[in-house]
Each structure stands twice: as C-alpha cells, then as structure tokens.
Amino acid sequence: MKADILTDAATSSTKTAPRRISEAKLFLFSMACAVAVANGYYIHPLIAPVGDDFGVSGTLLGLVPALNQVALALGILLLLPLGDRINNRKLVTTFVAGQFLALLAMATAQDFRLFVAASSLLGFATITPYLLPAYVTKRVRPDRIGHVTGILTAGITVGLLGSRAGAGVLGHYFGWRSAYWVGTALTLALLIILPMIMEKDEKLRDDSEPQESYRALIASLWPIIKTMPDVLLAGLLQALSFGFFLALWLGIGLHVTSPEMGYGVDVVGYLALLAGMNVFIAPWSGRLADRIGPEKARMFFAISQLIGAVLLIFAGESLWILVLPILFSNFGGASMDVANRTILFNRNPEIRTRLMTIYIVIMFLGGGLSSWLGTAAYAWGQWNAIVGISMVFASLIMVLAIWGQRLHKT
C-alpha cells in the first residue's frame, strides 16, 4: 500500500479528465473558505476586551489563540486525511456543524475556562477551508491550478483579515460577543449552502483498489513526508509565514490599543480592512506561480515579507507609517501560501488531501507557537519585541525560500 502511495505521488497526472466547476460555484467556495477561516480569528482584535471581561491577561490570555491553533493542527492531522476516503460533502457538513456549536458556546460563555474549551473545539472543527481547495482543484485543468488556488486563497485572506476588521468594529460599538453572534449566523448560512453546491455522490477512488483502513490512511503520511522534501519545506515556510502574520497582528492589536497610542479596537479593524486590499493580488500571485514556477515565485514573496519586517522598525507609534509594513507583509504572506499550495496541488489528486494535511498541520503548529509567543513577547518587551520577532521570522523565510529554489533545481 505504501509503495502504491509513493508511486502515485511521483506523478501529477489524473486517471480521468477533471470536471469543470462554474465560476459562480468557485466564488461561493472561496467565500465559504473566508467564513470558516474567520471564525478562529475574531479573538485577535478583541483579545484586550475579552481579557478584561473575564479578568485575565498576559500569558494566560494568550492561551485562547494558542490552543485554538494547536487544536486546529490536531483536527487536521486526525480528520483531514479522511477527505481522500469519505464523501467530502458529508465531511464538510459535519465540520461546519461543529464550528456552529463552538461559536454558539463562545458567544454565551460566562466562564473563561468554557470560553477556552469552546475556542479549542472551534479550532478542532475548522477543517472546511483546507478540505475545499483539494476538492475544487480536482475539478479543474492542471494549467489552472495556480489561478484557482489563488482565488480560494483570496477567500482565506478575506477571512483572516475580514475577521479582524469586522470583529474590531463590532467589538468597539456592540461589545466583543457581537462578533461571535455574527460568526454563528454566517456559519449557519454555510451549513445550508455548502451541501447544496457540493456533489452528493463523489467517487474518490478506483473500486478495484483495496479499501484503506483509517490507521493505514494516517500511517501513509510519514512515507509521503520522507519521499517529498518539497512538501515538508512548503509546510515549514508556511509555518514561519503564518507565524509572522499571527504574531504581528496580535502585537498590533495590543500596541494600537495601548495607553501610548490610545486607539480603540475599531482602529485595528480599519487597519485589517486596509490590508485586505491584498485579496485582489492573490489571483495574480497564482497566475505568476503558474507562469514562472511556484518555487521561484515564493522567493519574490519572501522579499516582500522581509521588506515589511524591516519597515516595522520605523513605525513606532505612528499609525500611518504602520500601514506600509502591514501591506508588504500581508501581500508576501498571502502570496507565499498560494505558491506553496500550488506545489501541493500539482501532485496526484488521490493524495492531495493528505498533502494538505501535512502542510496545514506544520503551518498551524507554527501558528499556535507564534500566537503564544506574540502575546508573551509583547508583555515582556512591548512593540520592540514584536518587531524583533518579525525580523527573525522574515529572515528565516528568506533563507528557506532560497534553499527551496536550489532544491527544485537539483
């Protein structure tokens, strides 16, 4: 069985011609990714008022986003590989229902421990935005994979940044719980729409092949990692890129609302809304990866992140200067994800969900560590510590991107 998997992994050809997916459905899938992703990040601009409401702060408060990311990584490791075996429509419906229940618990929680537990459950059930790209790319021509990946990643970017913008504004005017009520309503809409646009009778494998057990499905991840160093490298690059993103935005949420700057959480939302302009760049990033190759493209994106980190040095307490590093770092981060995913989606469709599992688990383990590190670092050294962490992340990303290009050439 392992030998068959590795043989499949060595080729990007498919046994059947991909079915066409309409532009309308592609847009709906992209927006579904946005809503599902956003649910886990309302906490970032609201971390201060949530802490005040429950009477916690510092490292303890940092457990909320940290455990959410770790639970997400665990959920992806244990649940996402099922996408190569079980009807994706059934899986998505189940996972979205889990998100709905978790959000409802967070919106009504009166105890910090219950809030943390519900946030962790939310992370564990957030599989949809990582299952849908594999589902969709099986239904497009190979020469459009980068472009389609860019559109779906644009949806994820909308969710990541839109959650901060929306939660920041809602939290400022209506209280932090309002953001979670809105998230609950949007997730309920997903629970209705997604089963309507996904295939009911999806054929995932050749009936002549033996059925894999769940244990064999999970065990197959390790030989894939050993024989595909580019997949592992893509995961490490995205772990650092996502870590940079999370640490920076947690730092921004605390820095902008600090007594030194004196702004409200709504300003964090406005900054995120401005950074959301990068969503229009993601499809272009996908086309660039299709044209020049994803390995070469991500070196360009790593340079953008490094420029963003350097510009943070000059931001200080100036809100206007802060806009520049936000734009550069968010463009580089979102585009890096597009390039990395394009590498994975050019592999055999039969193992794409497992490739995404490896990629996303590594990514969110880095995200969980960075979420805790960002809040802890700010508590220790305020804004200067966030700048230092960002420089370290961006430098490592640049080094690994260069190494990835050399690995591809050899």
PDB file of N, CA, C and O in Angstrom, residues 164-205:
ATOM      1  N   ARG A 164     -10.664  40.328  11.493  1.00  0.00           N
ATOM      2  CA  ARG A 164     -10.105  41.384  12.325  1.00  0.00           C
ATOM      3  C   ARG A 164     -10.848  42.704  12.129  1.00  0.00           C
ATOM      4  O   ARG A 164     -11.150  43.405  13.092  1.00  0.00           O
ATOM      5  N   ALA A 165     -11.135  43.013  10.854  1.00  0.00           N
ATOM      6  CA  ALA A 165     -11.858  44.263  10.573  1.00  0.00           C
ATOM      7  C   ALA A 165     -13.264  44.222  11.171  1.00  0.00           C
ATOM      8  O   ALA A 165     -13.675  45.136  11.899  1.00  0.00           O
ATOM      9  N   GLY A 166     -13.995  43.154  10.876  1.00  0.00           N
ATOM     10  CA  GLY A 166     -15.368  43.051  11.361  1.00  0.00           C
ATOM     11  C   GLY A 166     -15.448  42.952  12.872  1.00  0.00           C
ATOM     12  O   GLY A 166     -16.258  43.635  13.508  1.00  0.00           O
ATOM     13  N   ALA A 167     -14.611  42.099  13.462  1.00  0.00           N
ATOM     14  CA  ALA A 167     -14.642  41.922  14.911  1.00  0.00           C
ATOM     15  C   ALA A 167     -14.219  43.199  15.627  1.00  0.00           C
ATOM     16  O   ALA A 167     -14.768  43.553  16.677  1.00  0.00           O
ATOM     17  N   GLY A 168     -13.239  43.895  15.061  1.00  0.00           N
ATOM     18  CA  GLY A 168     -12.787  45.135  15.684  1.00  0.00           C
ATOM     19  C   GLY A 168     -13.883  46.179  15.737  1.00  0.00           C
ATOM     20  O   GLY A 168     -14.125  46.808  16.779  1.00  0.00           O
ATOM     21  N   VAL A 169     -14.579  46.375  14.627  1.00  0.00           N
ATOM     22  CA  VAL A 169     -15.648  47.370  14.574  1.00  0.00           C
ATOM     23  C   VAL A 169     -16.842  46.940  15.423  1.00  0.00           C
ATOM     24  O   VAL A 169     -17.389  47.724  16.208  1.00  0.00           O
ATOM     25  N   LEU A 170     -17.261  45.671  15.293  1.00  0.00           N
ATOM     26  CA  LEU A 170     -18.379  45.178  16.090  1.00  0.00           C
ATOM     27  C   LEU A 170     -18.070  45.240  17.578  1.00  0.00           C
ATOM     28  O   LEU A 170     -18.919  45.646  18.396  1.00  0.00           O
ATOM     29  N   GLY A 171     -16.841  44.840  17.932  1.00  0.00           N
ATOM     30  CA  GLY A 171     -16.461  44.862  19.340  1.00  0.00           C
ATOM     31  C   GLY A 171     -16.457  46.258  19.928  1.00  0.00           C
ATOM     32  O   GLY A 171     -16.827  46.466  21.092  1.00  0.00           O
ATOM     33  N   HIS A 172     -16.055  47.230  19.133  1.00  0.00           N
ATOM     34  CA  HIS A 172     -15.990  48.619  19.615  1.00  0.00           C
ATOM     35  C   HIS A 172     -17.379  49.192  19.876  1.00  0.00           C
ATOM     36  O   HIS A 172     -17.599  49.887  20.877  1.00  0.00           O
ATOM     37  N   TYR A 173     -18.315  48.886  18.984  1.00  0.00           N
ATOM     38  CA  TYR A 173     -19.633  49.515  19.079  1.00  0.00           C
ATOM     39  C   TYR A 173     -20.682  48.665  19.794  1.00  0.00           C
ATOM     40  O   TYR A 173     -21.615  49.209  20.389  1.00  0.00           O
ATOM     41  N   PHE A 174     -20.544  47.345  19.735  1.00  0.00           N
ATOM     42  CA  PHE A 174     -21.597  46.484  20.286  1.00  0.00           C
ATOM     43  C   PHE A 174     -21.103  45.473  21.319  1.00  0.00           C
ATOM     44  O   PHE A 174     -21.889  44.657  21.791  1.00  0.00           O
ATOM     45  N   GLY A 175     -19.818  45.506  21.664  1.00  0.00           N
ATOM     46  CA  GLY A 175     -19.277  44.533  22.608  1.00  0.00           C
ATOM     47  C   GLY A 175     -18.691  43.328  21.899  1.00  0.00           C
ATOM     48  O   GLY A 175     -19.118  42.983  20.782  1.00  0.00           O
ATOM     49  N   TRP A 176     -17.722  42.672  22.536  1.00  0.00           N
ATOM     50  CA  TRP A 176     -16.991  41.598  21.855  1.00  0.00           C
ATOM     51  C   TRP A 176     -17.860  40.397  21.497  1.00  0.00           C
ATOM     52  O   TRP A 176     -17.611  39.706  20.513  1.00  0.00           O
ATOM     53  N   ARG A 177     -18.919  40.154  22.268  1.00  0.00           N
ATOM     54  CA  ARG A 177     -19.759  38.980  21.985  1.00  0.00           C
ATOM     55  C   ARG A 177     -20.503  39.114  20.651  1.00  0.00           C
ATOM     56  O   ARG A 177     -20.859  38.102  20.029  1.00  0.00           O
ATOM     57  N   SER A 178     -20.747  40.349  20.224  1.00  0.00           N
ATOM     58  CA  SER A 178     -21.488  40.548  18.968  1.00  0.00           C
ATOM     59  C   SER A 178     -20.760  39.915  17.789  1.00  0.00           C
ATOM     60  O   SER A 178     -21.398  39.413  16.850  1.00  0.00           O
ATOM     61  N   ALA A 179     -19.430  39.944  17.811  1.00  0.00           N
ATOM     62  CA  ALA A 179     -18.654  39.339  16.717  1.00  0.00           C
ATOM     63  C   ALA A 179     -18.925  37.840  16.631  1.00  0.00           C
ATOM     64  O   ALA A 179     -19.043  37.268  15.530  1.00  0.00           O
ATOM     65  N   TYR A 180     -19.030  37.190  17.788  1.00  0.00           N
ATOM     66  CA  TYR A 180     -19.269  35.746  17.793  1.00  0.00           C
ATOM     67  C   TYR A 180     -20.709  35.404  17.412  1.00  0.00           C
ATOM     68  O   TYR A 180     -20.966  34.340  16.829  1.00  0.00           O
ATOM     69  N   TRP A 181     -21.654  36.300  17.712  1.00  0.00           N
ATOM     70  CA  TRP A 181     -23.022  36.075  17.251  1.00  0.00           C
ATOM     71  C   TRP A 181     -23.114  36.187  15.738  1.00  0.00           C
ATOM     72  O   TRP A 181     -23.807  35.399  15.086  1.00  0.00           O
ATOM     73  N   VAL A 182     -22.420  37.176  15.165  1.00  0.00           N
ATOM     74  CA  VAL A 182     -22.400  37.312  13.711  1.00  0.00           C
ATOM     75  C   VAL A 182     -21.739  36.085  13.078  1.00  0.00           C
ATOM     76  O   VAL A 182     -22.212  35.540  12.072  1.00  0.00           O
ATOM     77  N   GLY A 183     -20.622  35.625  13.670  1.00  0.00           N
ATOM     78  CA  GLY A 183     -19.949  34.430  13.173  1.00  0.00           C
ATOM     79  C   GLY A 183     -20.844  33.204  13.222  1.00  0.00           C
ATOM     80  O   GLY A 183     -20.850  32.371  12.306  1.00  0.00           O
ATOM     81  N   THR A 184     -21.640  33.089  14.282  1.00  0.00           N
ATOM     82  CA  THR A 184     -22.578  31.974  14.413  1.00  0.00           C
ATOM     83  C   THR A 184     -23.611  31.997  13.292  1.00  0.00           C
ATOM     84  O   THR A 184     -23.930  30.955  12.691  1.00  0.00           O
ATOM     85  N   ALA A 185     -24.130  33.189  12.983  1.00  0.00           N
ATOM     86  CA  ALA A 185     -25.137  33.315  11.927  1.00  0.00           C
ATOM     87  C   ALA A 185     -24.549  32.981  10.548  1.00  0.00           C
ATOM     88  O   ALA A 185     -25.184  32.285   9.745  1.00  0.00           O
ATOM     89  N   LEU A 186     -23.346  33.469  10.270  1.00  0.00           N
ATOM     90  CA  LEU A 186     -22.711  33.186   8.983  1.00  0.00           C
ATOM     91  C   LEU A 186     -22.411  31.698   8.827  1.00  0.00           C
ATOM     92  O   LEU A 186     -22.534  31.133   7.734  1.00  0.00           O
ATOM     93  N   THR A 187     -22.002  31.060   9.914  1.00  0.00           N
ATOM     94  CA  THR A 187     -21.711  29.624   9.866  1.00  0.00           C
ATOM     95  C   THR A 187     -22.978  28.814   9.643  1.00  0.00           C
ATOM     96  O   THR A 187     -22.959  27.783   8.946  1.00  0.00           O
ATOM     97  N   LEU A 188     -24.084  29.273  10.200  1.00  0.00           N
ATOM     98  CA  LEU A 188     -25.374  28.614   9.944  1.00  0.00           C
ATOM     99  C   LEU A 188     -25.728  28.704   8.460  1.00  0.00           C
ATOM    100  O   LEU A 188     -26.236  27.736   7.867  1.00  0.00           O
ATOM    101  N   ALA A 189     -25.419  29.852   7.841  1.00  0.00           N
ATOM    102  CA  ALA A 189     -25.653  30.001   6.397  1.00  0.00           C
ATOM    103  C   ALA A 189     -24.816  29.003   5.604  1.00  0.00           C
ATOM    104  O   ALA A 189     -25.296  28.412   4.621  1.00  0.00           O
ATOM    105  N   LEU A 190     -23.553  28.793   6.022  1.00  0.00           N
ATOM    106  CA  LEU A 190     -22.699  27.794   5.364  1.00  0.00           C
ATOM    107  C   LEU A 190     -23.298  26.399   5.470  1.00  0.00           C
ATOM    108  O   LEU A 190     -23.235  25.595   4.541  1.00  0.00           O
ATOM    109  N   LEU A 191     -23.857  26.117   6.619  1.00  0.00           N
ATOM    110  CA  LEU A 191     -24.432  24.796   6.871  1.00  0.00           C
ATOM    111  C   LEU A 191     -25.588  24.508   5.912  1.00  0.00           C
ATOM    112  O   LEU A 191     -25.887  23.344   5.614  1.00  0.00           O
ATOM    113  N   ILE A 192     -26.209  25.558   5.410  1.00  0.00           N
ATOM    114  CA  ILE A 192     -27.307  25.402   4.456  1.00  0.00           C
ATOM    115  C   ILE A 192     -26.800  25.373   3.012  1.00  0.00           C
ATOM    116  O   ILE A 192     -27.232  24.549   2.200  1.00  0.00           O
ATOM    117  N   ILE A 193     -25.846  26.269   2.681  1.00  0.00           N
ATOM    118  CA  ILE A 193     -25.434  26.460   1.288  1.00  0.00           C
ATOM    119  C   ILE A 193     -24.491  25.370   0.785  1.00  0.00           C
ATOM    120  O   ILE A 193     -24.662  24.842  -0.322  1.00  0.00           O
ATOM    121  N   LEU A 194     -23.466  25.018   1.577  1.00  0.00           N
ATOM    122  CA  LEU A 194     -22.445  24.084   1.083  1.00  0.00           C
ATOM    123  C   LEU A 194     -22.999  22.719   0.668  1.00  0.00           C
ATOM    124  O   LEU A 194     -22.613  22.199  -0.392  1.00  0.00           O
ATOM    125  N   PRO A 195     -23.892  22.092   1.435  1.00  0.00           N
ATOM    126  CA  PRO A 195     -24.436  20.805   0.969  1.00  0.00           C
ATOM    127  C   PRO A 195     -25.194  20.918  -0.354  1.00  0.00           C
ATOM    128  O   PRO A 195     -25.324  19.937  -1.088  1.00  0.00           O
ATOM    129  N   MET A 196     -25.672  22.139  -0.682  1.00  0.00           N
ATOM    130  CA  MET A 196     -26.425  22.332  -1.916  1.00  0.00           C
ATOM    131  C   MET A 196     -25.528  22.411  -3.150  1.00  0.00           C
ATOM    132  O   MET A 196     -25.961  22.086  -4.258  1.00  0.00           O
ATOM    133  N   ILE A 197     -24.259  22.855  -2.974  1.00  0.00           N
ATOM    134  CA  ILE A 197     -23.392  23.057  -4.143  1.00  0.00           C
ATOM    135  C   ILE A 197     -22.298  22.000  -4.274  1.00  0.00           C
ATOM    136  O   ILE A 197     -21.556  21.999  -5.248  1.00  0.00           O
ATOM    137  N   MET A 198     -22.205  21.089  -3.311  1.00  0.00           N
ATOM    138  CA  MET A 198     -21.218  20.020  -3.388  1.00  0.00           C
ATOM    139  C   MET A 198     -21.862  18.734  -3.901  1.00  0.00           C
ATOM    140  O   MET A 198     -23.070  18.524  -3.734  1.00  0.00           O
ATOM    141  N   GLU A 199     -21.059  17.870  -4.508  1.00  0.00           N
ATOM    142  CA  GLU A 199     -21.563  16.636  -5.099  1.00  0.00           C
ATOM    143  C   GLU A 199     -22.023  15.647  -4.035  1.00  0.00           C
ATOM    144  O   GLU A 199     -21.327  15.413  -3.048  1.00  0.00           O
ATOM    145  N   LYS A 200     -23.196  15.066  -4.266  1.00  0.00           N
ATOM    146  CA  LYS A 200     -23.731  14.090  -3.318  1.00  0.00           C
ATOM    147  C   LYS A 200     -23.051  12.731  -3.455  1.00  0.00           C
ATOM    148  O   LYS A 200     -22.814  12.045  -2.472  1.00  0.00           O
ATOM    149  N   ASP A 201     -22.754  12.346  -4.686  1.00  0.00           N
ATOM    150  CA  ASP A 201     -22.183  11.017  -4.945  1.00  0.00           C
ATOM    151  C   ASP A 201     -20.799  11.173  -5.541  1.00  0.00           C
ATOM    152  O   ASP A 201     -20.579  10.903  -6.732  1.00  0.00           O
ATOM    153  N   GLU A 202     -19.862  11.608  -4.721  1.00  0.00           N
ATOM    154  CA  GLU A 202     -18.490  11.829  -5.195  1.00  0.00           C
ATOM    155  C   GLU A 202     -17.721  10.517  -5.205  1.00  0.00           C
ATOM    156  O   GLU A 202     -17.658   9.800  -4.202  1.00  0.00           O
ATOM    157  N   LYS A 203     -17.110  10.199  -6.342  1.00  0.00           N
ATOM    158  CA  LYS A 203     -16.304   8.975  -6.457  1.00  0.00           C
ATOM    159  C   LYS A 203     -14.853   9.341  -6.180  1.00  0.00           C
ATOM    160  O   LYS A 203     -14.218  10.055  -6.945  1.00  0.00           O
ATOM    161  N   LEU A 204     -14.322   8.866  -5.058  1.00  0.00           N
ATOM    162  CA  LEU A 204     -12.997   9.284  -4.610  1.00  0.00           C
ATOM    163  C   LEU A 204     -11.884   8.332  -5.030  1.00  0.00           C
ATOM    164  O   LEU A 204     -10.723   8.698  -5.021  1.00  0.00           O
ATOM    165  N   ARG A 205     -12.213   7.112  -5.396  1.00  0.00           N
ATOM    166  CA  ARG A 205     -11.153   6.151  -5.680  1.00  0.00           C
ATOM    167  C   ARG A 205     -11.645   5.093  -6.661  1.00  0.00           C
ATOM    168  O   ARG A 205     -12.844   4.922  -6.890  1.00  0.00           O
TER     169      ARG A 205
END
